[in-house]
Coordinates of C-alpha atoms in Angstrom, one line a residue:
M1 CA 3.1 31.3 -53.4
E2 CA 6.9 30.8 -52.7
Q3 CA 9.6 33.7 -52.9
Q4 CA 13.3 33.8 -52.4
K5 CA 14.1 37.1 -50.5
P6 CA 16.8 38.7 -48.3
F7 CA 16.1 38.2 -44.9
G8 CA 16.4 42.2 -44.2
E9 CA 13.4 42.5 -46.8
I10 CA 11.1 39.8 -45.2
I11 CA 11.3 41.6 -41.9
K12 CA 10.3 44.7 -43.1
T13 CA 7.6 43.4 -44.7
Y14 CA 5.5 40.8 -42.3
H15 CA 4.8 40.9 -38.7
F16 CA 4.9 37.3 -37.5
K17 CA 3.3 35.7 -34.6
I18 CA 4.1 32.1 -33.3
P19 CA 0.6 30.5 -32.6
D20 CA 0.1 28.6 -29.5
Y21 CA -0.5 25.1 -31.0
Q22 CA 3.4 25.3 -32.0
R23 CA 5.9 24.2 -29.6
A24 CA 7.4 27.1 -28.0
Y25 CA 11.3 28.1 -28.1
S26 CA 13.2 24.8 -28.1
W27 CA 16.8 25.6 -29.0
G28 CA 19.8 24.8 -27.0
E29 CA 23.5 24.8 -27.2
K30 CA 23.4 22.0 -29.7
Q31 CA 21.6 24.5 -32.4
L32 CA 23.1 27.6 -31.3
I33 CA 26.8 27.1 -31.7
P34 CA 26.5 26.2 -35.4
F35 CA 24.3 29.4 -35.6
I36 CA 27.0 31.6 -34.1
N37 CA 29.5 29.3 -36.5
D38 CA 27.2 30.0 -39.6
I39 CA 27.6 34.1 -38.8
L40 CA 31.5 33.9 -38.0
E41 CA 31.7 31.7 -41.5
Y42 CA 29.7 33.9 -43.5
Y43 CA 31.3 37.2 -41.9
T44 CA 34.7 36.1 -43.4
E45 CA 33.4 35.2 -46.5
T46 CA 31.3 38.5 -47.3
D47 CA 34.3 40.4 -45.7
L48 CA 36.4 38.8 -48.5
V49 CA 34.1 38.0 -51.4
K50 CA 31.3 40.3 -52.2
S51 CA 29.4 37.7 -54.2
E52 CA 25.7 37.5 -53.5
N53 CA 26.2 33.6 -54.0
K54 CA 28.2 33.6 -50.7
N55 CA 25.4 35.0 -48.6
Y56 CA 23.8 32.9 -45.8
Y57 CA 21.1 31.0 -46.2
L58 CA 18.9 31.6 -43.2
G59 CA 16.1 29.0 -43.9
H60 CA 12.6 28.3 -45.0
Y61 CA 9.4 30.0 -43.7
I62 CA 6.0 28.9 -44.2
L63 CA 3.6 31.6 -43.0
E64 CA -0.3 31.6 -42.9
G65 CA -2.6 34.8 -42.9
K66 CA -5.6 36.6 -44.5
S67 CA -5.0 38.0 -48.0
G68 CA -3.9 41.5 -48.0
S69 CA -2.7 41.5 -44.3
Y70 CA 0.9 41.5 -43.1
D71 CA 0.2 39.7 -39.9
Y72 CA 1.4 36.1 -40.4
E73 CA 1.4 33.1 -38.1
I74 CA 4.6 31.4 -38.4
I75 CA 3.7 27.6 -39.2
D76 CA 7.6 26.6 -40.0
G77 CA 10.7 28.7 -39.3
Q78 CA 9.8 30.0 -35.7
Q79 CA 13.1 28.5 -34.0
R80 CA 15.5 30.2 -36.4
I81 CA 13.8 33.6 -36.3
T82 CA 13.8 33.6 -32.6
T83 CA 17.2 32.7 -32.1
V84 CA 17.9 35.6 -34.8
Y85 CA 15.9 38.0 -32.4
L86 CA 17.5 37.2 -29.5
F87 CA 20.8 37.4 -31.1
L88 CA 20.4 40.7 -32.1
I89 CA 18.8 41.8 -28.7
V90 CA 22.1 41.0 -27.2
C91 CA 23.8 43.0 -30.1
K92 CA 21.6 45.8 -28.8
H93 CA 22.9 45.6 -25.5
L94 CA 26.6 45.4 -26.5
K95 CA 26.7 48.0 -29.2
D96 CA 23.4 50.0 -29.1
S97 CA 22.1 48.6 -32.4
D98 CA 18.4 48.7 -32.9
Y99 CA 18.3 46.1 -36.0
Y100 CA 16.2 44.1 -33.8
K101 CA 13.5 46.0 -33.8
L102 CA 12.6 45.6 -37.4
I103 CA 11.5 42.3 -36.6
N104 CA 7.8 42.6 -35.4
L105 CA 7.6 39.2 -33.6
T106 CA 5.0 37.8 -31.2
P107 CA 6.1 34.8 -29.4
V108 CA 3.4 32.1 -28.0
S109 CA 1.2 33.9 -25.5
Y110 CA 2.8 32.3 -22.2
D111 CA 6.3 33.6 -23.1
K112 CA 5.3 37.5 -23.8
E113 CA 6.0 38.5 -20.5
G114 CA 9.3 36.6 -20.5
L115 CA 10.5 38.1 -23.7
N116 CA 9.5 41.3 -22.8
T117 CA 11.6 41.3 -19.6
I118 CA 14.5 39.9 -21.5
I119 CA 14.5 42.8 -23.6
N120 CA 14.1 45.3 -21.0
I121 CA 17.0 44.0 -18.9
L122 CA 19.2 44.3 -22.0
E123 CA 18.2 47.4 -23.1
T124 CA 18.5 48.9 -19.6
S125 CA 20.9 47.5 -17.5
D126 CA 24.4 48.3 -17.3
E127 CA 25.3 45.5 -14.7
N128 CA 27.1 42.2 -15.5
I129 CA 24.4 40.9 -17.7
C130 CA 25.1 37.2 -17.1
V131 CA 24.4 37.8 -13.2
K132 CA 21.4 40.0 -14.1
L133 CA 20.0 37.2 -16.1
T134 CA 20.7 34.5 -13.6
E135 CA 19.0 36.5 -10.8
L136 CA 15.9 36.9 -13.1
L137 CA 15.4 33.3 -13.0
S138 CA 14.9 33.3 -9.0
E139 CA 13.1 36.7 -9.0
T140 CA 10.3 36.0 -11.8
K141 CA 7.5 33.7 -11.6
I142 CA 7.7 33.1 -15.2
K143 CA 9.3 29.7 -15.3
T144 CA 8.1 28.1 -18.6
M145 CA 11.1 25.9 -20.0
S146 CA 11.2 27.9 -23.2
F147 CA 11.8 31.1 -21.3
I148 CA 14.4 29.3 -19.6
R149 CA 15.9 28.2 -22.9
M150 CA 15.4 31.9 -24.4
L151 CA 17.7 32.9 -21.3
D152 CA 20.1 30.2 -21.7
A153 CA 20.5 31.5 -25.5
V154 CA 21.3 34.9 -24.4
N155 CA 23.5 34.0 -22.2
L156 CA 25.4 31.9 -24.7
F157 CA 25.6 34.9 -27.1
V158 CA 27.0 37.1 -24.3
N159 CA 29.5 34.7 -23.2
S160 CA 30.7 34.2 -26.7
F161 CA 31.2 38.0 -27.0
L162 CA 33.1 38.0 -23.3
G163 CA 35.6 35.1 -24.7
E164 CA 34.3 32.1 -23.1
P165 CA 36.9 29.4 -24.0
K166 CA 34.3 26.7 -24.8
L167 CA 32.5 28.7 -27.3
P168 CA 33.0 30.4 -30.6
K169 CA 34.6 33.8 -30.3
L170 CA 32.5 36.7 -31.0
D171 CA 33.7 40.2 -31.3
V172 CA 32.1 43.3 -30.4
D173 CA 33.6 45.5 -32.9
K174 CA 32.2 43.4 -35.6
I175 CA 28.6 43.4 -34.6
D176 CA 27.8 45.8 -37.7
Q177 CA 29.1 43.1 -40.1
Y178 CA 27.3 40.4 -38.2
I179 CA 24.1 42.1 -38.7
K180 CA 25.2 42.6 -42.6
V181 CA 25.3 38.9 -42.6
I182 CA 22.0 38.3 -41.3
D183 CA 20.2 41.2 -43.1
R184 CA 21.6 40.2 -46.5
A185 CA 21.1 36.3 -45.9
H186 CA 18.8 34.6 -48.3
C187 CA 15.7 33.1 -47.3
S188 CA 12.9 31.3 -49.0
I189 CA 9.2 32.2 -47.7
A190 CA 6.1 30.6 -48.5
I191 CA 2.7 32.2 -47.8
Y192 CA -0.9 30.8 -47.7
N193 CA -4.0 32.2 -46.6
D194 CA -5.9 29.0 -45.7
K195 CA -5.1 27.4 -42.6
A196 CA -5.6 24.1 -43.7
V197 CA -3.5 24.5 -46.6
A198 CA -0.8 25.7 -44.8
S199 CA -0.7 22.8 -42.2
Q200 CA -0.8 20.5 -45.0
I201 CA 2.2 22.0 -46.7
F202 CA 3.7 21.9 -43.0
E203 CA 3.2 18.3 -42.6
L204 CA 4.7 17.5 -46.3
H205 CA 7.6 19.7 -45.6
N206 CA 8.6 18.3 -42.2
T207 CA 8.0 14.5 -42.4
R208 CA 10.7 14.4 -45.3
G209 CA 14.0 14.7 -43.5
I210 CA 13.7 17.7 -41.5
P211 CA 13.5 16.6 -37.8
L212 CA 10.6 17.1 -35.9
S213 CA 9.5 15.8 -32.3
E214 CA 7.3 12.3 -32.5
T215 CA 4.7 14.9 -30.8
E216 CA 4.9 17.4 -33.7
K217 CA 4.6 14.5 -36.3
V218 CA 1.8 13.1 -34.8
K219 CA 0.0 16.8 -34.7
A220 CA 0.8 17.6 -38.3
L221 CA -0.6 13.9 -39.2
L222 CA -4.0 14.5 -37.6
M223 CA -4.1 18.0 -39.2
K224 CA -3.2 16.4 -42.6
N225 CA -5.9 13.7 -42.2
V226 CA -8.8 16.2 -41.4
Y227 CA -7.5 18.3 -44.4
I228 CA -8.0 15.3 -46.6
N229 CA -11.4 13.9 -45.1
S230 CA -13.2 17.0 -44.0
Q231 CA -15.9 18.9 -45.6
N232 CA -14.9 21.9 -43.3
P233 CA -11.0 21.4 -42.7
Q234 CA -10.4 25.0 -41.3
Q235 CA -12.9 24.6 -38.5
E236 CA -11.7 20.7 -37.7
I237 CA -8.1 21.7 -37.7
E238 CA -8.6 24.4 -35.3
K239 CA -10.0 22.0 -32.8
I240 CA -6.6 20.0 -33.0
Q241 CA -4.6 23.2 -33.0
K242 CA -6.4 24.3 -29.9
S243 CA -5.5 21.1 -27.9
F244 CA -2.2 21.1 -29.0
A245 CA -1.9 24.7 -27.9
G246 CA -2.9 23.5 -24.5
I247 CA -0.6 20.7 -24.3
F248 CA 2.4 22.6 -25.4
E249 CA 1.7 25.5 -23.0
M250 CA 1.3 22.7 -20.0
E251 CA 4.5 21.2 -21.2
E252 CA 6.3 24.5 -20.9
R253 CA 4.8 25.1 -17.6
A254 CA 5.8 21.8 -16.0
S255 CA 9.3 22.4 -15.7
D256 CA 9.5 22.4 -11.9
L257 CA 7.6 19.1 -11.4
W258 CA 9.6 16.3 -10.2
L259 CA 6.8 14.1 -11.0
R260 CA 7.7 14.6 -14.7
G261 CA 11.2 13.9 -14.0
N262 CA 13.0 13.4 -17.5
L263 CA 9.6 12.5 -19.1
S264 CA 9.7 14.1 -22.5
L265 CA 6.5 15.3 -24.4
D266 CA 7.1 12.2 -26.7
H267 CA 7.4 10.0 -23.8
V268 CA 4.0 11.5 -22.6
L269 CA 2.5 11.1 -26.1
M270 CA 3.5 7.3 -26.2
Y271 CA 2.2 6.6 -22.4
H272 CA -1.2 8.3 -23.7
L273 CA -1.6 6.2 -26.7
Q274 CA -0.9 3.1 -24.4
S275 CA -3.6 4.0 -21.8
I276 CA -6.2 6.0 -23.6
D277 CA -5.4 6.7 -27.5
D278 CA -8.8 8.6 -28.6
G279 CA -10.7 7.8 -25.3
Y280 CA -12.2 4.3 -26.2
K281 CA -9.2 2.1 -25.9
D282 CA -9.9 -1.3 -23.9
K283 CA -7.3 -3.4 -25.1
D284 CA -3.5 -3.7 -26.3
F285 CA -2.1 -1.2 -23.6
A286 CA 1.5 -2.2 -24.5
S287 CA 1.2 -0.4 -28.1
P288 CA 2.8 1.5 -29.0
S289 CA 5.9 0.2 -27.1
W290 CA 8.5 2.9 -28.0
I291 CA 8.6 6.8 -28.7
T292 CA 9.9 6.2 -32.5
G293 CA 10.4 4.0 -35.4
D294 CA 8.4 1.3 -36.5
N295 CA 6.8 0.5 -33.1
G296 CA 6.5 4.3 -31.9
S297 CA 3.7 6.6 -31.6
F298 CA 3.6 8.1 -35.2
E299 CA 3.3 4.7 -36.9
Y300 CA 1.0 3.7 -34.3
V301 CA -1.5 6.6 -35.2
R302 CA -1.0 6.3 -38.8
K303 CA -1.9 2.6 -38.8
E304 CA -4.9 3.3 -36.4
L305 CA -6.0 6.1 -39.1
L306 CA -5.7 3.4 -41.8
K307 CA -8.2 1.0 -40.0
K308 CA -11.1 3.8 -40.3
E309 CA -13.5 2.7 -42.6
N310 CA -14.8 6.5 -43.5
N311 CA -14.4 10.1 -43.2
N312 CA -16.4 10.6 -40.1
E313 CA -14.3 8.0 -38.2
I314 CA -11.2 9.3 -39.1
L315 CA -12.4 12.9 -38.3
N316 CA -13.4 11.8 -34.9
Y317 CA -10.2 9.7 -34.2
A318 CA -8.1 12.8 -35.2
I319 CA -10.0 15.1 -33.0
N320 CA -10.7 12.9 -30.0
L321 CA -7.0 11.9 -29.9
A322 CA -5.8 15.5 -29.7
V323 CA -8.6 16.2 -27.0
E324 CA -7.8 13.3 -25.0
F325 CA -4.1 14.0 -25.2
E326 CA -4.6 17.4 -23.9
I327 CA -6.9 15.7 -20.9
S328 CA -3.7 13.4 -20.1
M329 CA -1.4 16.4 -20.1
D330 CA -3.8 18.1 -17.7
I331 CA -3.7 14.8 -15.3
L332 CA 0.4 14.7 -15.4
V333 CA 1.2 18.3 -14.8
N334 CA -1.9 19.4 -12.6
K335 CA -4.2 16.5 -11.2
I336 CA -1.5 14.1 -10.3
P337 CA 0.7 16.7 -8.4
N338 CA -2.2 18.4 -6.5
A339 CA -3.3 14.8 -5.5
D340 CA 0.2 13.7 -4.6
Q341 CA 0.1 16.8 -2.2
E342 CA -2.9 15.1 -0.3
N343 CA -1.6 11.7 -0.4
H344 CA 2.1 10.9 -1.5
L345 CA 1.3 7.5 -2.5
I346 CA 0.4 8.8 -5.9
G347 CA 4.0 10.2 -6.4
D348 CA 5.5 6.8 -4.7
V349 CA 3.6 4.5 -7.2
L350 CA 5.5 6.3 -9.9
L351 CA 8.7 6.1 -8.4
L352 CA 8.0 2.3 -7.8
D353 CA 7.1 1.5 -11.5
K354 CA 6.7 4.3 -13.3
N355 CA 5.6 2.5 -16.7
R356 CA 2.6 0.7 -15.6
S357 CA 1.7 3.2 -12.6
I358 CA 1.5 6.1 -15.3
I359 CA -1.0 4.0 -17.5
F360 CA -2.9 3.2 -14.4
L361 CA -3.0 6.6 -13.2
L362 CA -4.0 8.2 -16.3
R363 CA -7.1 6.0 -16.5
A364 CA -7.9 6.3 -13.1
F365 CA -7.9 10.0 -12.8
R366 CA -10.1 10.2 -15.7
W367 CA -12.9 8.4 -14.0
G368 CA -12.3 8.9 -10.3
N369 CA -9.9 9.7 -7.5
P370 CA -7.7 6.7 -7.0
I371 CA -6.7 7.9 -3.4
E372 CA -10.5 7.3 -2.4
N373 CA -11.4 3.7 -1.3
K374 CA -7.8 2.5 -0.5
L375 CA -7.3 2.0 -4.5
I376 CA -4.0 4.0 -4.5
D377 CA -2.8 1.8 -1.3
R378 CA -3.6 -1.5 -3.0
W379 CA -2.2 -0.5 -6.3
E380 CA 1.1 0.3 -4.6
N381 CA 1.0 -2.9 -2.3
F382 CA 0.1 -5.1 -5.4
L383 CA 3.0 -3.9 -7.5
I384 CA 5.4 -4.8 -4.3
C385 CA 4.1 -8.3 -4.0
Y386 CA 4.6 -9.0 -7.8
E387 CA 7.8 -7.7 -7.4
I388 CA 8.9 -9.6 -4.6
I389 CA 7.3 -12.7 -6.3
Y390 CA 9.2 -12.2 -9.3
W391 CA 12.4 -11.5 -7.6
N392 CA 12.5 -14.7 -5.9
G393 CA 12.5 -16.9 -9.1
Y394 CA 8.7 -16.9 -9.9
Y395 CA 9.0 -16.5 -13.7
Y396 CA 5.6 -15.9 -15.5
N397 CA 4.0 -17.1 -18.6
A398 CA 4.2 -13.9 -20.8
K399 CA 0.9 -14.2 -22.4
A400 CA -0.8 -14.7 -18.7
Y401 CA 1.5 -11.8 -17.4
R402 CA 0.5 -9.4 -20.1
S403 CA -3.4 -10.2 -20.4
K404 CA -3.6 -9.8 -16.4
F405 CA -2.0 -6.4 -16.1
Q406 CA -4.4 -5.8 -19.2
S407 CA -7.2 -6.8 -17.3
I408 CA -6.3 -4.5 -14.5
Y409 CA -6.1 -1.2 -17.0
K410 CA -9.3 -2.3 -18.9
S411 CA -11.5 -2.6 -15.5
I412 CA -11.0 1.0 -15.3
N413 CA -13.3 2.5 -17.6
K414 CA -16.1 5.5 -17.8
D415 CA -19.1 2.5 -16.8
S416 CA -17.3 1.0 -13.8
K417 CA -15.1 3.8 -12.8
L418 CA -12.7 2.8 -10.1
N419 CA -14.9 0.1 -8.5
K420 CA -14.2 -2.9 -10.8
C421 CA -10.7 -2.3 -10.3
N422 CA -10.6 -2.3 -6.7
V423 CA -12.4 -5.5 -6.4
L424 CA -10.0 -7.1 -9.0
L425 CA -6.9 -6.0 -7.2
S426 CA -8.6 -7.6 -4.0
M427 CA -9.6 -10.5 -5.7
F428 CA -6.0 -11.0 -7.0
Y429 CA -4.5 -10.5 -3.4
K430 CA -6.8 -12.8 -1.7
G431 CA -6.7 -15.5 -4.0
Q432 CA -9.8 -15.4 -5.2
K433 CA -8.6 -14.9 -8.7
N434 CA -5.0 -16.1 -9.7
F435 CA -3.1 -13.5 -11.5
S436 CA -1.0 -16.2 -12.4
Y437 CA -1.1 -20.0 -12.1
H438 CA 2.5 -20.0 -10.4
W439 CA 1.6 -17.1 -8.4
K440 CA -2.0 -18.3 -7.1
H441 CA -2.6 -16.6 -3.8
L442 CA -0.7 -13.3 -4.1
G443 CA -0.7 -12.2 -0.8
D444 CA 0.1 -15.4 1.0
N445 CA 2.6 -16.5 -1.7
T446 CA 4.3 -13.2 -1.1
K447 CA 4.5 -13.8 2.6
R448 CA 5.8 -17.1 2.4
L449 CA 8.5 -16.2 -0.1
F450 CA 9.5 -13.0 2.0
E451 CA 10.3 -15.7 4.9
V452 CA 11.8 -18.6 2.6
E453 CA 14.1 -15.9 1.0
K454 CA 15.2 -14.7 4.0
Q455 CA 19.0 -15.1 3.1
K456 CA 18.5 -13.0 -0.3
W457 CA 17.9 -9.9 1.7
L458 CA 20.9 -10.4 3.7
T459 CA 23.3 -11.0 1.4
N460 CA 21.9 -10.2 -2.2
A461 CA 19.8 -7.2 -2.7
Y462 CA 22.1 -5.1 -4.3
G463 CA 21.2 -6.3 -7.8
W464 CA 17.1 -6.0 -7.3
N465 CA 16.0 -2.8 -9.1
K466 CA 13.3 -2.2 -6.4
T467 CA 15.7 -1.9 -3.6
A468 CA 16.1 1.8 -3.9
Y469 CA 12.0 2.1 -3.5
L470 CA 12.2 0.3 -0.3
L471 CA 15.3 2.2 1.2
Y472 CA 13.2 5.1 0.3
K473 CA 10.0 3.9 2.1
F474 CA 12.3 3.1 5.0
E475 CA 13.5 6.3 5.4
I476 CA 10.0 8.2 5.1
A477 CA 8.8 5.7 7.6
H478 CA 11.3 6.9 10.1
G479 CA 10.8 10.4 9.8
A480 CA 12.4 11.6 6.6
D481 CA 10.6 14.3 4.4
Y482 CA 9.5 12.6 1.4
K483 CA 9.9 15.6 -0.6
I484 CA 13.4 16.2 0.4
I485 CA 14.4 12.8 -1.0
R486 CA 12.6 13.2 -4.3
K487 CA 14.1 16.2 -4.9
N488 CA 17.6 15.3 -3.8
V489 CA 18.2 12.0 -5.3
Y490 CA 15.2 11.4 -7.8
K491 CA 15.0 14.5 -9.9
N492 CA 18.3 16.8 -9.4
D493 CA 20.9 13.8 -10.1
S494 CA 20.4 10.2 -11.4
L495 CA 19.2 8.1 -8.5
S496 CA 22.3 5.4 -7.4
I497 CA 22.5 2.8 -4.6
D498 CA 25.4 3.1 -2.2
H499 CA 27.4 0.6 -1.0
I500 CA 27.7 2.1 3.0
V501 CA 31.1 -0.3 3.4
A502 CA 32.5 0.0 0.3
R503 CA 33.4 -2.9 -1.8
S504 CA 36.9 -1.7 -2.8
I505 CA 37.8 -0.6 0.7
E506 CA 41.5 -0.9 1.2
W507 CA 42.9 -2.8 4.2
K508 CA 44.4 0.0 5.8
D509 CA 40.9 1.3 6.2
L510 CA 40.1 -1.5 8.0
G511 CA 42.6 -1.0 10.7
I512 CA 45.4 -3.0 8.9
E513 CA 48.5 -1.5 7.9
N514 CA 50.6 -4.5 6.5
Y515 CA 48.3 -7.1 4.9
L516 CA 51.1 -9.8 4.8
T517 CA 51.9 -9.6 8.4
N518 CA 48.1 -10.0 9.5
K519 CA 47.0 -12.1 6.8
D520 CA 44.9 -14.4 8.8
Y521 CA 43.0 -11.6 10.9
A522 CA 42.7 -9.8 7.5
D523 CA 41.1 -12.9 5.5
V524 CA 38.5 -13.5 8.4
L525 CA 37.5 -10.1 8.7
W526 CA 36.8 -9.3 5.0
K527 CA 35.5 -12.6 4.7
E528 CA 32.7 -11.6 7.2
I529 CA 32.1 -8.0 5.6
I530 CA 32.0 -9.4 2.2
S531 CA 29.4 -12.3 3.0
V532 CA 27.0 -9.3 3.8
I533 CA 28.2 -6.4 1.8
N534 CA 25.3 -6.7 -0.9
G535 CA 22.7 -7.1 1.6
I536 CA 19.9 -4.5 2.1
G537 CA 21.5 -3.1 5.3
N538 CA 24.8 -2.1 3.7
L539 CA 23.0 -0.2 0.9
S540 CA 21.6 3.3 0.8
L541 CA 19.9 5.6 -1.6
S542 CA 22.4 8.0 -3.1
T543 CA 22.9 9.8 -6.6
S544 CA 25.6 9.1 -9.3
S545 CA 27.6 11.9 -8.7
A546 CA 27.8 11.3 -4.7
N547 CA 28.3 7.7 -4.8
S548 CA 31.4 8.2 -7.2
S549 CA 33.3 10.5 -4.7
D550 CA 31.7 8.4 -1.7
S551 CA 32.3 4.9 -2.9
N552 CA 35.7 4.0 -1.1
E553 CA 35.4 5.9 1.6
L554 CA 34.8 4.6 5.2
P555 CA 31.2 4.5 6.4
T556 CA 31.2 7.5 8.7
K557 CA 32.5 9.7 5.4
H558 CA 29.3 9.2 3.8
L559 CA 27.4 10.8 6.4
N560 CA 27.4 14.3 4.7
S561 CA 25.5 13.0 1.8
F562 CA 23.1 11.0 3.7
K563 CA 22.3 14.3 5.4
K564 CA 21.9 16.2 2.2
F565 CA 19.6 13.6 1.0
G566 CA 17.5 14.0 4.1
L567 CA 18.2 10.2 5.2
I568 CA 17.6 10.7 8.7
K569 CA 17.6 6.9 9.7
T570 CA 20.6 6.1 7.7
V571 CA 22.7 9.0 9.3
E572 CA 21.5 7.5 12.9
Q573 CA 22.5 3.9 12.2
V574 CA 25.8 4.7 10.2
E575 CA 27.2 7.3 12.7
S576 CA 28.3 4.3 15.0
W577 CA 29.8 2.3 12.1
T578 CA 33.7 3.4 13.2
N579 CA 34.8 -0.1 14.2
P580 CA 35.7 -2.3 11.2
E581 CA 35.6 -5.6 13.1
A582 CA 31.8 -4.5 14.0
F583 CA 31.1 -3.8 10.5
S584 CA 29.7 -7.2 9.6
S585 CA 27.4 -6.9 12.7
K586 CA 26.2 -3.4 12.1
I587 CA 25.1 -4.6 8.4
E588 CA 23.2 -7.5 9.7
E589 CA 21.8 -5.2 12.2
R590 CA 20.4 -2.5 9.8
S591 CA 19.6 -5.4 7.7
K592 CA 17.2 -6.7 10.1
S593 CA 15.5 -3.4 10.8
I594 CA 14.9 -2.7 7.0
R595 CA 13.5 -6.1 6.7
D596 CA 11.4 -6.0 9.6
F597 CA 10.1 -2.5 8.4
I598 CA 9.2 -4.3 5.2
N599 CA 7.5 -7.2 6.9
D600 CA 5.6 -5.4 9.2
K601 CA 4.6 -2.3 7.0
I602 CA 4.5 -3.7 3.3
I603 CA 4.0 -7.6 3.3
N604 CA 1.6 -7.6 6.3
T605 CA -1.0 -4.8 5.2
G606 CA -4.0 -6.8 5.6
N607 CA -6.0 -3.6 6.7
I608 CA -5.7 -2.4 3.2
W609 CA -7.1 -5.4 1.7
N610 CA -10.4 -5.7 4.3

């Protein structure tokens, strides 16, 4: 049943609940500013033209609930109604308007306390509300990402009323008119008494032009296939919804975990499908190859469903995928961070190679503990050996390369758990099994190339994308706290590599006031420096912003950044870099210390392979 009604009539009639299997509040500035502009535009038109045709359209809502009840779950439309609710709460704070109380809205269960806290502050506080809301973030234990986004939305609305220059200007004196625009706004509403039908309508409505995340599209696709093929669609769809409720809650509660980094839920879904799928995956660990599009997660799942031969296979696949995806989220959000506190190599391998290590860890934590039996140590060392060989010019046959990594992933399974993988990695390292024809004995070949290509470390380490990882390992081996480096370099800003002696340093910084009168000396000095300027000894961990501000300064001017990032050994070494004539020798000295560390602590680590 679909109806057209003014917003004010809808909210007086229905009680809205956002079910946990829907994503929590996710609107940001990109959606909030157009919302404000709409209010301002239709306020003007409503003020000048009284025609009903000029009323604001406030969206389409799909509701599901029992016949005769006024309590309905919002299947579609929760982002907009939550935004209106937050806007009206701000209006209450600024002009004592109780209109928001007409909306009976229950958010997802894990945001109830947060929303009530926001309402309480806006209703009772006379202080600077933006300061109070900011303090709330540090005071409260409520730290879901959706709670933070709700706070951001409230702050944005308040700042619009306060005249923040970058925001549309709202006027406190016109709050009554803004509320009138919302009250009169046109809405379309579709109400269904059957959960299965409502989910089917949601899928049809939202995969035809209205943007959804890839995860939401996959959820809708799974529910659609259950609806079509199940004898008991209500019960089977509830199983999928229960799993996605857990997935979305873990997603919202994971905001403080460095381990996730900038991984969106859609990225996590892609990795899950690559590594686990419905729990029976044993090949093709590179598919889907991307998040969206023809090679994305939605298309991958759609094609997998088409391969199923009967209704039971479709149902089992759909339900198992949802259940297994929830397990993968639990591994990423709970098990991996907890294990990382016991052994930081868990997090380190994600810094070293996130793509391969997520697949590896999602499988390993399902069927064992990779910290045991040296497996995580071997995995890290294996990846470093592979990268050193590859960096030194040993290109691989693409099929051989894929099949070998695939064989490692496949070796981790329910039957063999982690034992088979442990043995396989050891065989590759010791040359008992060739990882590739050209690579042969992985351990010996790494050691040999490390010596043969010594000059590369001294002159050309800047262009290698694993240099940052080895600098990170060098620091924590010499007393740095890995948590501080991760927090300051890997999470809060974008990772960068800093040239300690800048490539564009000026002559006067080298003690040369007049280049033309000191040309011979200047050229010799610069030639010495430039020959090692890209060597690993002249490189340090940094962030994009710090690198930008520090890049052309003398080495000692970088020390504040290095101290901030927790780079203890770098600070100790660079403090003495004051004489430009000694820059090249200082770079070579630091290069040697880093190279010796790599040789002693990473390359020659036979103990983990015994």
